[in-house]
Coordinates of C-alpha atoms and ligand atoms in Angstrom, one line a residue:
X274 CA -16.7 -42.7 -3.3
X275 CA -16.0 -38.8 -4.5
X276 CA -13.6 -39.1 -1.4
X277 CA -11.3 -41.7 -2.8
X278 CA -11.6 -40.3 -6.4
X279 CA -8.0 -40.4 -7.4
X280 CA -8.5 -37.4 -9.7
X281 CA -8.6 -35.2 -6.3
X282 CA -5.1 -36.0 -5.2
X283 CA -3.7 -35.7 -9.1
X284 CA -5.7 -32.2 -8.5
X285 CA -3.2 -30.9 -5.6
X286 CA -0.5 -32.1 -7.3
X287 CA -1.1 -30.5 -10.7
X288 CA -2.2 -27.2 -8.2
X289 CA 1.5 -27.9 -7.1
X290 CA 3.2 -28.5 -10.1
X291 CA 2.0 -25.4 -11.3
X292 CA 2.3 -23.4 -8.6
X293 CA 5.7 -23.9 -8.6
X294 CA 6.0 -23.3 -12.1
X295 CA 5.0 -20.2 -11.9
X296 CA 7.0 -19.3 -8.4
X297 CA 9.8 -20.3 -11.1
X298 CA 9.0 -18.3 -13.6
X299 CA 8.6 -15.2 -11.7
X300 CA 12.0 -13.4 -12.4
X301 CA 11.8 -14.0 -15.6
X302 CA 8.0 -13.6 -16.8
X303 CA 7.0 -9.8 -17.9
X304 CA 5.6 -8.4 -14.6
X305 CA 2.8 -7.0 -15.9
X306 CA 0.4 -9.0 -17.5
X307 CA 0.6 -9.6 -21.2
X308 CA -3.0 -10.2 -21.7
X309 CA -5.7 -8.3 -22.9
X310 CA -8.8 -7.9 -21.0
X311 CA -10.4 -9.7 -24.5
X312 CA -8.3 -12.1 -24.1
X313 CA -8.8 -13.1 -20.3
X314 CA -12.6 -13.3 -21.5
X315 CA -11.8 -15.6 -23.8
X316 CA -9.3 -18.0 -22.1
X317 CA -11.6 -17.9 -19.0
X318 CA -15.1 -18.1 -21.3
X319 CA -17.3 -20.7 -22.4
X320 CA -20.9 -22.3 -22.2
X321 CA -22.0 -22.7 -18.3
X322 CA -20.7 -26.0 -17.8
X323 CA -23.2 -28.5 -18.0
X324 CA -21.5 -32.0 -16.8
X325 CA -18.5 -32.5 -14.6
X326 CA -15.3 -32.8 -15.6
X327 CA -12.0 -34.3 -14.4
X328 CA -10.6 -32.5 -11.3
X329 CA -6.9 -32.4 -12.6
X330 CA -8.3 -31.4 -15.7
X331 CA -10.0 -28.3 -14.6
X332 CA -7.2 -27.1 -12.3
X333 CA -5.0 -27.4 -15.3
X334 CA -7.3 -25.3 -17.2
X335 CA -7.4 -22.8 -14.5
X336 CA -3.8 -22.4 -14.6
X337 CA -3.6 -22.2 -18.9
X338 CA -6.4 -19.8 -18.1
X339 CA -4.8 -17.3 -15.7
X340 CA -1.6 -17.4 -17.1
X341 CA -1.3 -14.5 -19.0
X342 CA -2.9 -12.7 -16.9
X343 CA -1.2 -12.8 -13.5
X344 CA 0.7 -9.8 -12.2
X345 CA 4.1 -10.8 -11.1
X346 CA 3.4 -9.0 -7.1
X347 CA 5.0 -12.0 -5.6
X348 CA 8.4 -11.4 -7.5
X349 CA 11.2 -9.0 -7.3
X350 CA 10.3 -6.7 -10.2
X351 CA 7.1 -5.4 -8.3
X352 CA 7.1 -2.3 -6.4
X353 CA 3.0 -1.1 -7.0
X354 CA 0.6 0.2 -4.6
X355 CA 1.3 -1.8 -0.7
X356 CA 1.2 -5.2 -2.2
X357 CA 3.1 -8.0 0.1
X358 CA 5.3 -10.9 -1.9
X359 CA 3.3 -13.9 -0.3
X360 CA 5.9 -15.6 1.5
X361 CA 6.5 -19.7 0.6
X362 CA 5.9 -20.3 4.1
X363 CA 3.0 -18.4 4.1
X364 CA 1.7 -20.0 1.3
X365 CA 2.3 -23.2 2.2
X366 CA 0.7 -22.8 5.4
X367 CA -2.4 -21.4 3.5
X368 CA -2.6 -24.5 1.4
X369 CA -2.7 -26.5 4.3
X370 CA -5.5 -24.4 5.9
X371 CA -7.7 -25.0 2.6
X372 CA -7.0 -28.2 2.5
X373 CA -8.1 -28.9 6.2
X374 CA -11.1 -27.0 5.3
X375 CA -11.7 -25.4 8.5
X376 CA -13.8 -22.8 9.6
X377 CA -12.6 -20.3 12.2
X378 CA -16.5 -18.9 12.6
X379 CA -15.9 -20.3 15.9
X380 CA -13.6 -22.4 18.5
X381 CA -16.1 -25.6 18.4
X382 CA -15.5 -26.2 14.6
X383 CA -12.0 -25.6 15.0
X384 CA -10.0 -25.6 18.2
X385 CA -6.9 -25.8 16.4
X386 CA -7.9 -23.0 14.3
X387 CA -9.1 -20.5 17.2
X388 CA -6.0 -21.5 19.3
X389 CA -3.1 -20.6 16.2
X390 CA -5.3 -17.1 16.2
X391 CA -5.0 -16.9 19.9
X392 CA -1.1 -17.4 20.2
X393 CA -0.9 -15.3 16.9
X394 CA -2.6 -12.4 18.8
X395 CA -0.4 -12.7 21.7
X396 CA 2.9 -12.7 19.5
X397 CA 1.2 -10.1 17.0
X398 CA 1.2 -7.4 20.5
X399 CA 4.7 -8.6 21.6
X400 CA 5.9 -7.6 18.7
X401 CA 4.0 -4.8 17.8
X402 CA 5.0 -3.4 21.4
X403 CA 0.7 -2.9 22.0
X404 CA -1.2 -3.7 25.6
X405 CA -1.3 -7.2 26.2
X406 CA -5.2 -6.9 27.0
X407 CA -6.2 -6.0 23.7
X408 CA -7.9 -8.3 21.6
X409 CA -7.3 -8.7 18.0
X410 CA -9.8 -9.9 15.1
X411 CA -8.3 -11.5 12.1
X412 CA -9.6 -9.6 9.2
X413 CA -9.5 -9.7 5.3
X414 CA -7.0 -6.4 5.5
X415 CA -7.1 -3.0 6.5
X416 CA -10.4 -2.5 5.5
X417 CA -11.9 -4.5 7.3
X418 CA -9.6 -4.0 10.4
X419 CA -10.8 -0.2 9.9
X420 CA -14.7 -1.1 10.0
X421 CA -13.8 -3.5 13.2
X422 CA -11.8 -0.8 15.1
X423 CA -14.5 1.6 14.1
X424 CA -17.6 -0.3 14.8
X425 CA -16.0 -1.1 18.7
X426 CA -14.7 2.4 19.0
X427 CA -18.6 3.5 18.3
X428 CA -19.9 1.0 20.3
X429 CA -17.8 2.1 23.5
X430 CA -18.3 6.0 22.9
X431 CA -22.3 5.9 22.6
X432 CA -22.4 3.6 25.3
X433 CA -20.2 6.1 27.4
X434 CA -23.4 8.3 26.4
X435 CA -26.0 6.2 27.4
X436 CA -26.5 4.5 24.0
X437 CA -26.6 0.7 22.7
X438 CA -25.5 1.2 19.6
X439 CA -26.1 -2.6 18.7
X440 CA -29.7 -2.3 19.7
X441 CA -31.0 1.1 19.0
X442 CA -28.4 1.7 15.9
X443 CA -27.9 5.5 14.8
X444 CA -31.2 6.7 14.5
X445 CA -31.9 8.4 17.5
X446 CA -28.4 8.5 18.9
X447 CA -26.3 11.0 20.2
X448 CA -24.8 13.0 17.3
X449 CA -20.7 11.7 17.2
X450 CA -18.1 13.7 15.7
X451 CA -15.2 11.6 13.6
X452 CA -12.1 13.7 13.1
X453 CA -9.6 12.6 10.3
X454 CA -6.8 13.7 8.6
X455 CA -6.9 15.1 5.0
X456 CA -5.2 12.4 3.8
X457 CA -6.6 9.1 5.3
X458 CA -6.1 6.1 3.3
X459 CA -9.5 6.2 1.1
X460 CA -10.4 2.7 2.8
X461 CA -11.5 4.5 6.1
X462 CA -13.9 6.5 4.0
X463 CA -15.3 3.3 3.0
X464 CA -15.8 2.2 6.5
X465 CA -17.1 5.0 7.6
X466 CA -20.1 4.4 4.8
X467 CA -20.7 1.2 6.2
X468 CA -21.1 2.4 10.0
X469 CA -23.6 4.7 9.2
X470 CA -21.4 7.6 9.4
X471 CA -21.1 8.6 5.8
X472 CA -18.0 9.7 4.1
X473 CA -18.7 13.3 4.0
X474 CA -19.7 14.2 7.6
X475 CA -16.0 13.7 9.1
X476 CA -14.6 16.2 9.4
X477 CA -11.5 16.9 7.8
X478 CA -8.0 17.6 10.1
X479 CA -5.6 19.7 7.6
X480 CA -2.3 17.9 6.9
X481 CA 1.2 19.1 6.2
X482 CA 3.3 18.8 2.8
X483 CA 3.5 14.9 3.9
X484 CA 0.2 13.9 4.5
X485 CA 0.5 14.3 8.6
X486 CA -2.4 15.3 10.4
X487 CA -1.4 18.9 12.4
X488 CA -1.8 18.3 15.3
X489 CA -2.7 22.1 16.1
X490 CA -5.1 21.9 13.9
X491 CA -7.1 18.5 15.7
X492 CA -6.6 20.4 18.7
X493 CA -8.4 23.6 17.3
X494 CA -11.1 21.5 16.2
X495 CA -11.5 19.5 19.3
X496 CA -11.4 22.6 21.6
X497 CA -13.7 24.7 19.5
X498 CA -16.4 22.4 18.1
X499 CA -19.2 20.9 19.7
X500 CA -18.8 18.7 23.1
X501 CA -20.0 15.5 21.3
X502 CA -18.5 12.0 21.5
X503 CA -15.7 11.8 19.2
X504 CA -13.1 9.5 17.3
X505 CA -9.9 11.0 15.7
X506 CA -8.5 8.6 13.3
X507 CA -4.9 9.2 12.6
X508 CA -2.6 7.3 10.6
X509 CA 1.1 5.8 10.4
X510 CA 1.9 5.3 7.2
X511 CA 0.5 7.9 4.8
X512 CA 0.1 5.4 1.5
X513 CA 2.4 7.9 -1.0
X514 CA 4.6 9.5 1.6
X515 CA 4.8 6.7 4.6
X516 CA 4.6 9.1 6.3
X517 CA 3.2 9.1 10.3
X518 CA 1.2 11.6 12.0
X519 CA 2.3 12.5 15.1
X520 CA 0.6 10.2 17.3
X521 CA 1.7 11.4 20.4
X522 CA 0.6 14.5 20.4
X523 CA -2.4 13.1 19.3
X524 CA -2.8 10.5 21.9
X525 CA -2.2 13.2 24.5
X526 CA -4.4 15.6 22.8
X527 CA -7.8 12.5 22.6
X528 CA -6.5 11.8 26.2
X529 CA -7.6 15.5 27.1
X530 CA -10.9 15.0 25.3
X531 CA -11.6 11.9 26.6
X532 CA -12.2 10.6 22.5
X533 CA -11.2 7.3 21.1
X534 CA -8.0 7.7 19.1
X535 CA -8.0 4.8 16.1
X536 CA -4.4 4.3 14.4
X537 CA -5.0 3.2 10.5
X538 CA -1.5 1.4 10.9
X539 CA -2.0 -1.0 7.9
X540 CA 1.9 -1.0 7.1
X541 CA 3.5 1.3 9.2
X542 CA 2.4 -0.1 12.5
X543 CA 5.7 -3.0 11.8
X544 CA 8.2 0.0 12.2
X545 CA 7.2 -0.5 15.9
X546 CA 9.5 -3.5 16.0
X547 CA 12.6 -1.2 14.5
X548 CA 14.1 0.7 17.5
X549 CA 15.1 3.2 15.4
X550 CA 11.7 4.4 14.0
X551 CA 10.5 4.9 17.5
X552 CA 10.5 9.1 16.5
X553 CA 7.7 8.0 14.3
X554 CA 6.2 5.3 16.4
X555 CA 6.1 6.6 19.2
X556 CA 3.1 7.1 21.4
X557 CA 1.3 4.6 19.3
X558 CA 0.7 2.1 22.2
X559 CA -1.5 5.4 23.5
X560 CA -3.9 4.8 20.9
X561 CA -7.7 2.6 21.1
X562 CA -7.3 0.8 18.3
X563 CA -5.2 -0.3 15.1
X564 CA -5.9 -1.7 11.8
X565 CA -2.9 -3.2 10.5
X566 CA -2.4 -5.8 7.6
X567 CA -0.9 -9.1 7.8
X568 CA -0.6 -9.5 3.8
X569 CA 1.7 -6.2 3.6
X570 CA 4.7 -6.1 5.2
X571 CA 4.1 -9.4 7.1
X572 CA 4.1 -11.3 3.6
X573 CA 1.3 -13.8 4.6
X574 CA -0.9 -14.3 1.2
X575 CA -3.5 -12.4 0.9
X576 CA -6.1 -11.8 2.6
X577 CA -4.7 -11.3 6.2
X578 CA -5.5 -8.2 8.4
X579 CA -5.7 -7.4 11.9
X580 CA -8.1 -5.5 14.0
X581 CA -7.0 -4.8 17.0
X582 CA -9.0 -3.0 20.1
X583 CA -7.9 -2.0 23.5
X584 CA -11.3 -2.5 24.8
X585 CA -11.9 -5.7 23.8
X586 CA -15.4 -5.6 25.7
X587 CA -16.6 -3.0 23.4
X588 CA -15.0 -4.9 20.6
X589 CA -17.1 -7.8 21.2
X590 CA -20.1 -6.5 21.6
X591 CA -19.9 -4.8 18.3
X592 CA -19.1 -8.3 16.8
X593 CA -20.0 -11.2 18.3
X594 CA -22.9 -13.3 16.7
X595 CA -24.5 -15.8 19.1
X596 CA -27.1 -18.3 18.8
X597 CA -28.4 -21.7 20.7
X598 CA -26.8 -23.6 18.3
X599 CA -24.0 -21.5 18.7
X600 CA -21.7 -22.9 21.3
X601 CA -19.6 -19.8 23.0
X602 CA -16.1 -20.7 24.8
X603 CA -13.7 -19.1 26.8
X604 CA -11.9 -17.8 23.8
X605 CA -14.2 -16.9 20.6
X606 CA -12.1 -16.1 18.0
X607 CA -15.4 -14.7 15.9
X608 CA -16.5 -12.3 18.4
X609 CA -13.8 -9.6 17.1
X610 CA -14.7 -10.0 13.5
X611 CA -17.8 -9.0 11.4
X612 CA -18.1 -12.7 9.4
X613 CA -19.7 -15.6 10.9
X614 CA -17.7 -18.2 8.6
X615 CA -14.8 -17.3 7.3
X616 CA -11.2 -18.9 6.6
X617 CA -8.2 -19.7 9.4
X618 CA -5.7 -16.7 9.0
X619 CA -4.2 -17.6 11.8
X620 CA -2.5 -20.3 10.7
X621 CA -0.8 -18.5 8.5
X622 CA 0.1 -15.7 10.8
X623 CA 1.2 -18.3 13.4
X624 CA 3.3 -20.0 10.5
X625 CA 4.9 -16.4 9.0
X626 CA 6.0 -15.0 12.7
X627 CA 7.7 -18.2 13.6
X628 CA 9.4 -18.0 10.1
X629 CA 10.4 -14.9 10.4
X630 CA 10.6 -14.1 14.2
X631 CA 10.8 -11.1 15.3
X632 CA 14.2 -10.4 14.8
X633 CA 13.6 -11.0 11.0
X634 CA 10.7 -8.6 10.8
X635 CA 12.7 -5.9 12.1
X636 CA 15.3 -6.7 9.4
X637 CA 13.1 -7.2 6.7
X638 CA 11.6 -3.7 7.6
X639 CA 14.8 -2.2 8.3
X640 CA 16.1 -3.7 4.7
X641 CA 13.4 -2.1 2.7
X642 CA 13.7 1.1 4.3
X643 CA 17.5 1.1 3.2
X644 CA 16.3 0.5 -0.1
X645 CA 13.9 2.7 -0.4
X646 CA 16.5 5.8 0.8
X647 CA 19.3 4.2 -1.8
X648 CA 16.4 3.9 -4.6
X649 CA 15.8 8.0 -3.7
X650 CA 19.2 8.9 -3.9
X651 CA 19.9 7.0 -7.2
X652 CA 17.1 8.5 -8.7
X653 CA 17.8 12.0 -8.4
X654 CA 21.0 11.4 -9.2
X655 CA 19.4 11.3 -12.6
X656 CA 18.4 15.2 -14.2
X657 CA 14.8 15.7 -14.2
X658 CA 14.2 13.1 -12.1
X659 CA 12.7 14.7 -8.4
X660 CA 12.0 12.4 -5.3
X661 CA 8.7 14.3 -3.7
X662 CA 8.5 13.0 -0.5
X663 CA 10.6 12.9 2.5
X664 CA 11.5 8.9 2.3
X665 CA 11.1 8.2 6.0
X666 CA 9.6 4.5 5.4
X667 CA 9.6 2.3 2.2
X668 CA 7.5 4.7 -0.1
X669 CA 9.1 6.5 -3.0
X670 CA 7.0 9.2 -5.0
X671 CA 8.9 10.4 -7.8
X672 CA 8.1 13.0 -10.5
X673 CA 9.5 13.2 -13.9
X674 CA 10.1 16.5 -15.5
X675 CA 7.7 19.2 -15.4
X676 CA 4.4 18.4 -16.0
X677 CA 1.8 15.3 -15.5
X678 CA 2.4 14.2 -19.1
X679 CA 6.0 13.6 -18.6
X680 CA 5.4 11.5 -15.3
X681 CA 2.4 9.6 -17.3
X682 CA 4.6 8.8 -20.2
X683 CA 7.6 7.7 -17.9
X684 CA 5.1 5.1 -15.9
X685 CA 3.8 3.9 -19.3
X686 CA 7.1 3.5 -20.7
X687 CA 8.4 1.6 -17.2
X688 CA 5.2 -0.9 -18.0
X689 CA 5.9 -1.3 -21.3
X690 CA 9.1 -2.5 -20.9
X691 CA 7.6 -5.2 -18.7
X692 CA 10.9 -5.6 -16.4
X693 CA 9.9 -3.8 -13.3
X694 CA 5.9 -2.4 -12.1
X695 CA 5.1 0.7 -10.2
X696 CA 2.0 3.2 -10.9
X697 CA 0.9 6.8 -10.3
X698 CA -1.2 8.4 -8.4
X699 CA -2.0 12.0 -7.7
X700 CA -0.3 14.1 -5.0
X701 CA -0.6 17.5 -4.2
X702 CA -2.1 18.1 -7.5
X703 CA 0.5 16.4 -9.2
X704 CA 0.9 13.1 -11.0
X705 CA 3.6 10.9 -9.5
X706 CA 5.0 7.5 -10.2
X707 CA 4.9 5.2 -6.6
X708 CA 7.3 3.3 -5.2
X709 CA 6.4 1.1 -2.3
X710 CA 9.0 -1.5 -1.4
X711 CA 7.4 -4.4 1.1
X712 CA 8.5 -7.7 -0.8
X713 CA 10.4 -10.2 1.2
X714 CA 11.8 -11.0 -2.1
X715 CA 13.8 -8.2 -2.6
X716 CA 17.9 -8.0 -2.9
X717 CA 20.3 -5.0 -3.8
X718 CA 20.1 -5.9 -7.2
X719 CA 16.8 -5.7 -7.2
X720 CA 16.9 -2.2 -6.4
X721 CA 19.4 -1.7 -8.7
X722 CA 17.7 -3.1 -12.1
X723 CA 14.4 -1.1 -10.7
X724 CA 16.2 2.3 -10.7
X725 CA 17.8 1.6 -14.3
X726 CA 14.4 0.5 -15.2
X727 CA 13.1 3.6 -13.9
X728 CA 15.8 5.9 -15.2
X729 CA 15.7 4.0 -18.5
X730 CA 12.2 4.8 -19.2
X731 CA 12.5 8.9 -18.2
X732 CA 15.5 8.5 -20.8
X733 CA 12.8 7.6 -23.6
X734 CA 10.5 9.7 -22.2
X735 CA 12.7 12.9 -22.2
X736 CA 13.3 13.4 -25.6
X737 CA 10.0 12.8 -27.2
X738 CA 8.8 15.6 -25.1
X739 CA 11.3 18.7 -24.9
X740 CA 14.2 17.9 -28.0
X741 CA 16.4 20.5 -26.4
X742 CA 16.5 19.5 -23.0
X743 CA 18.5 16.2 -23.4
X744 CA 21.3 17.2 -25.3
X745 CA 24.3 14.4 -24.9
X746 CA 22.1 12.0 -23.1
X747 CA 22.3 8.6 -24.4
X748 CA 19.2 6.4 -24.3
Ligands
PLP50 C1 -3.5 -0.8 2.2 C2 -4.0 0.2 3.1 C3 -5.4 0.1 3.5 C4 -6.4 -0.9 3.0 O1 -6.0 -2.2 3.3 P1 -6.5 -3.5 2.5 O2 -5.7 -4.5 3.1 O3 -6.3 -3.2 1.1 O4 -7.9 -3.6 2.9 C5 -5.8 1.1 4.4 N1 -5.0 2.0 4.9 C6 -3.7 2.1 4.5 C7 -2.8 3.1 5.1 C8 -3.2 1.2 3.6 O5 -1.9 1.2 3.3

């Protein structure tokens, strides 16, 4: 009977109508929230509910609920943190995977769900110009693609040594020796808690003005320190700079030592399909691993990331779950990723690289690097205004004035104006307003309104601050 409740069909469609509502409403909403955290508690509150209610009914309560209080990321007019634009084709392939309710845990419950991963793998290396033979586990996002790559880069470098890792775990195990650069994505920290590594016993590989590993440096380390089985984890796509260490110095360096060399690649590693990044990406194919995200610049909704792993031996036995009831085939798509259950990304991914192509990730990536060198130049066109980082990717960091008040004042008066988003972080010691550009949606004019919106806000900023400086300057 629940089956053929009509109510559950008037449900999608009200999840449609308002989906599209919103898509709608998306250039022209404020793009930060409006609500107050007070006010979320309220339009979400209530008793527990006690009896069932209409299914059209609640979804339409969802979406009065969450109004006010969803970020415009999938618009034009956001430019915070890495966060993707979720794609219509993306989306709509995601509806369809929740409403086929499958469960990619493994290729018996859904062949058709285990296959779009398989071919998605296969494109996913094409594209990203890596060894065919690796094999890729379709993750939440980087972090998780970190943890993979990590766990099978552990597993194959105390089994080198002699050690079962999966068995015996750390206690007892050769000492290893993780080498990372100063400025790793604070993600990898976070995996290397969960491994059993801790945060605090990698060491740490000094980095330049940009965030790249020195490559000296690693070397130093590697040739002075104690013979241990080792990982380096580098990175391309330092998440303020985009910057890339240079991996193939690296590479040729971990090739020496005979250490694993894992590439946090969570955006950066889609410059691979741009010919003309290959000075930055190149030597990455010489790497063990990569954790790269599908929901960044590939625009499939979150969450979507990839772990990929040369060794895909070691890879599965650091993942795979088996039991009698368990049926293995030829191709487990669960035997690269830490869940058992767990939903069918690779529809999709399969959905968003035929959309695309390759050609169209290339320009996409290509387009917001463009922008993100016009966005720099327009900026410090402006006095007081200083681009800090060398824009060699789609990341702007950009200080205002003097000191951190000014660049704290500038971000708040960007937000409050509601027309465009981007936040701070803290760079060399500095505060700095960030600029990440990885929306499919974007135009020129896009970039346009965002640096007015940007220079608009240092204009009411400037005065408040130092009266003497901005003589003439009309706000
Ligand atoms: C975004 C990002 C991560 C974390 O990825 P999630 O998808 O948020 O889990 C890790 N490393 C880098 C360089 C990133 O940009």
């Amino acid at each position: 009977m629940r089956n053929s409740d009509p109510s559950d069909k008037a449900a999608l469609r009200v999840a449609f109508e308002r989906a599209f509502a919103f898509r709608a409403s998306l250039p022209t909403r404020p793009v930060t929230p409006p609500a107050t955290s007070d006010d979320l508690a309220c339009l979400f509150g209530g008793a527990t509910p006690e009896r069932g209610e209409l299914a059209s009914s609640v979804i339409e309560a969802l979406a009065d609920a969450a109004d006010s209080g969803l970020m415009g990321s999938a618009g034009a007019r956001f430019f915070g943190w890495v966060i993707g634009g979720s794609h219509p084709v993306g989306v709509a392939a995601d509806w369809l995977t929740s409403a086929w309710g499958q469960n990619a845990g493994l290729y018996a419950a859904s062949p058709a769900a285990a296959t779009a991963e398989m071919v998605s793998a296969n494109w996913l290396l094409d594209m990203l110009r890596l060894p065919q033979e690796c094999s890729v586990g379709f993750v939440s996002g980087a972090t998780m693609a970190n943890f993979t790559c990590l766990a099978a880069a552990r597993n194959a470098m105390l089994n080198r040594n002699g050690w079962d890792v999966e068995a015996f775990g750390l206690q007892g195990a050769p000492r290893m020796r993780i080498l990372i650069g100063n400025d790793a994505h604070a993600s990898v920290f976070a995996a290397l808690r969960y491994l059993g590594f801790g945060a605090q016993s990698a060491e740490r590989v000094p980095t330049d003005s940009e965030g790249r590993m020195i490559a000296a440096a690693l070397e130093k380390k590697l040739s002075e320190g104690v013979q241990a089985p080792a990982i380096v984890i580098a990175q391309a796509g330092q998440i303020n700079t985009g910057a890339f260490d240079l991996i193939d110095d690296i590479a040729a360096l971990c090739n020496r030592y005979g250490v694993w060399l894992h590439v946090d690649a969570a955006f950066g590693l889609w410059a691979r399909l741009c010919p003309e990044f290959d000075d930055l990406t190149c030597g990455l194919d010489r790497a063990d691993s990569w954790a790269v995200d599908g929901h960044k610049w590939l625009q499939i909704p979150y969450d979507c990331g990839f772990a990929i792993v040369r060794d895909a031996e070691a890879h599965r036995r650091a993942m795979s779950i088996r039991a009698s009831y368990l049926p293995a085939h030829d191709y487990e798509p669960g035997d690269f990723v830490p869940e058992l259950s767990r939903r069918a990304r690779g529809f999709a991914t399969w959905a968003m690289l035929r959309a695309l192509g390759r050609n169209g990730v290339a320009e996409m990536v290509r387009r917001h690097c463009q922008f993100a060198r016009d966005l720099a130049l327009r900026l410090t066109s402006e006095p007081g205004i200083r681009v800090v980082n060398d824009v060699v990717l789609n990341q702007v960091i950009v200080r205002f004035g003097e000191d951190d008040a000014l660049t704290h004042a500038t971000i708040a008066a960007l937000l409050n104006e509601g027309v465009c988003f981007a936040a701070g972080a803290e760079w060399r010691g500095a505060w700095v307003m960030r600029v990440s550009i990885i929306s499919a949606a974007l135009d020129d004019a896009d970039i346009s309104r965002l640096a007015a919106a940007i220079i608009r806000a240092w204009r009411r900023v400037r005065p408040l601050v130092s009266p003497l400086s901005h003589q003439g300057v009309s706000i």
